[in-house]
């Protein structure tokens, strides 16, 4: 497990707060952050695929069973070595088995070179990853953030980020996505840091506990 520490007085965090006084209030309340990263690229993509459209608890359970099935070595080769019956028996749907097969095949053939992703820009990475069945833009954006540690990514369709922004800026639910689009040039080049702080609003249950940031 790898931890990324975001400190309140890092230069990037200071700049983000200077550009957005309301975000700065949130930064001052939350202070430092520790974020769990996913440096194993193939494992990270498999975990994201498994987690689609099911609860975190269910995804964790299935991923844990896959880890056991593959002897803690989740690779293109080990996925290819498992039968469909074995993968279905741990709780994967037929569709997700198909997704894992396509990921393993494209990585195995070199259609997608995970080792070279570090050298590519964000848009090229998104284009490559979304060529794999079961990987959409959101999954690719999560990979940019949590596996490649790209610090200028904003997933405007992420529900957690939208919820955090709705609460922090006091907008209607229908406006929360547009708000993120409007904030993008203000938060750039620190979009990922802004995302971390907005996710923390949800993690800390501020939406239920406090009417606004000024009530904390």
Coordinates of C-alpha atoms in Angstrom, one line a residue, residues 2 15 26 55-56 60 66-67 80 82 96-97 112 120 122 124 134 141 153 158 167 170 176-177 183 195-196 203 216:
X2 CA 1.3 3.4 -0.9
X15 CA -2.1 28.3 -4.4
X26 CA -12.4 23.7 3.5
X55 CA -21.3 -1.7 -3.5
X56 CA -17.9 -1.1 -2.1
X60 CA -14.0 -5.7 -1.8
X66 CA -9.9 -13.1 -6.8
X67 CA -6.7 -12.3 -4.9
X80 CA -5.7 -15.7 -18.6
X82 CA -8.1 -18.9 -14.7
X96 CA -17.2 -8.6 -16.0
X97 CA -15.4 -11.8 -16.9
X112 CA -2.0 -1.2 -24.1
X120 CA 1.9 9.8 -22.0
X122 CA -3.7 12.4 -19.8
X124 CA -3.7 9.8 -24.6
X134 CA -15.6 -2.0 -19.4
X141 CA -9.7 9.4 -14.7
X153 CA -7.4 15.8 -13.1
X158 CA -17.9 11.7 -10.1
X167 CA -22.4 21.3 -0.1
X170 CA -24.4 25.8 -1.7
X176 CA -23.3 20.9 -9.3
X177 CA -21.8 19.5 -12.5
X183 CA -14.3 25.9 -11.3
X195 CA -11.0 16.6 -5.8
X196 CA -9.3 15.1 -2.7
X203 CA -16.0 10.9 3.8
X216 CA -18.1 24.1 11.3

